C-alpha positions as a printed NumPy array, in Angstrom:
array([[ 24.087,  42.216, 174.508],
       [ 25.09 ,  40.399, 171.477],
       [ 23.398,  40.192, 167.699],
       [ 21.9  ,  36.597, 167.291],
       [ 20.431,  36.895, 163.643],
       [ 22.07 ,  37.814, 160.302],
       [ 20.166,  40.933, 160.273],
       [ 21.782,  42.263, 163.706],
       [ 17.827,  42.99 , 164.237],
       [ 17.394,  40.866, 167.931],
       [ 19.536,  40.279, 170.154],
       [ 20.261,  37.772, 173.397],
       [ 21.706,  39.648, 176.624],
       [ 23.965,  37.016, 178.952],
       [ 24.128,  36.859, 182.941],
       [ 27.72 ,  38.357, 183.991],
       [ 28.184,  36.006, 186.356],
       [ 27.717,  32.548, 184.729],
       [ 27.537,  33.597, 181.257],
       [ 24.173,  31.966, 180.439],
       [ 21.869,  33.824, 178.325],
       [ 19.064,  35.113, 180.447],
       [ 17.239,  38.05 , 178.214],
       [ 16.251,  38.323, 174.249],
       [ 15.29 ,  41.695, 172.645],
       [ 15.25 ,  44.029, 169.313],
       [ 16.881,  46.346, 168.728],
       [ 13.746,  49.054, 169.37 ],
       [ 13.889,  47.377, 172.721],
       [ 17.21 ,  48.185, 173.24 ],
       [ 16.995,  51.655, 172.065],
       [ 13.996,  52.47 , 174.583],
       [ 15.923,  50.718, 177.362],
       [ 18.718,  53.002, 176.969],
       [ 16.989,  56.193, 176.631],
       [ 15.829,  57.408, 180.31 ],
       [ 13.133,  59.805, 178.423],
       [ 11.703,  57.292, 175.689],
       [ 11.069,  55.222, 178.795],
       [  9.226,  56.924, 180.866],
       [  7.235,  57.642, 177.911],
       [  6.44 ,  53.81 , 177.683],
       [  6.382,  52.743, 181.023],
       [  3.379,  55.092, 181.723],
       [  1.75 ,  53.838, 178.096],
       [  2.236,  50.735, 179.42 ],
       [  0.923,  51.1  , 183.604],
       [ -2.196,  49.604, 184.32 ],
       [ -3.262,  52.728, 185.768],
       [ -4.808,  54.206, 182.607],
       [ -2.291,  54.107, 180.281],
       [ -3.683,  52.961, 177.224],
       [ -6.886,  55.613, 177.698],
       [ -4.188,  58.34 , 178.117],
       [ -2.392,  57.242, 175.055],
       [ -5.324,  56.95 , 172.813],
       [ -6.549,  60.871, 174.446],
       [ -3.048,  62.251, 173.302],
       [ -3.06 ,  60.779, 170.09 ],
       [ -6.086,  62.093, 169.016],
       [ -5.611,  65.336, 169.963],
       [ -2.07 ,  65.648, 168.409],
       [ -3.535,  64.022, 165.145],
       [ -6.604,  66.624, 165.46 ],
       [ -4.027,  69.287, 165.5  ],
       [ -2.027,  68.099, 162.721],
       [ -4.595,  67.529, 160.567],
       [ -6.47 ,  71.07 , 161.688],
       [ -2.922,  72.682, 160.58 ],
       [ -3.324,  71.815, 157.192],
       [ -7.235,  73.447, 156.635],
       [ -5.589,  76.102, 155.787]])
């Protein structure tokens, strides 16, 4: 992987073999790439298999706890 813009901000990731670039990202793409646990988190966000009703469930009821927290 190698910065493409000024900003270091995306970045273009080459084929080993023939040295052609093959993949684009940011920089929060690499970071979740490289982190086994962040991941997992956003792979099963992301399934088709309910992912985006289990999100919005555990977002609301971490921001109903926050926000019951300070009641208080």
């Amino acid at each position: 992987w190698t910065a493409t813009g000024e900003g270091e901000d995306s970045f273009e990731g080459a084929d080993r073999a023939s040295g052609a670039s093959k993949w684009t990202g940011s920089r929060v793409d690499l970071v979740f790439g490289s982190n086994s646990q962040l991941r997992a988190i956003a792979e099963e966000y992301a399934s088709d298999a309910g992912g985006t009703e289990l999100m919005l469930e555990q977002f609301a009821a971490g921001w109903t706890t926050v926000m019951n927290n300070d009641l208080f």
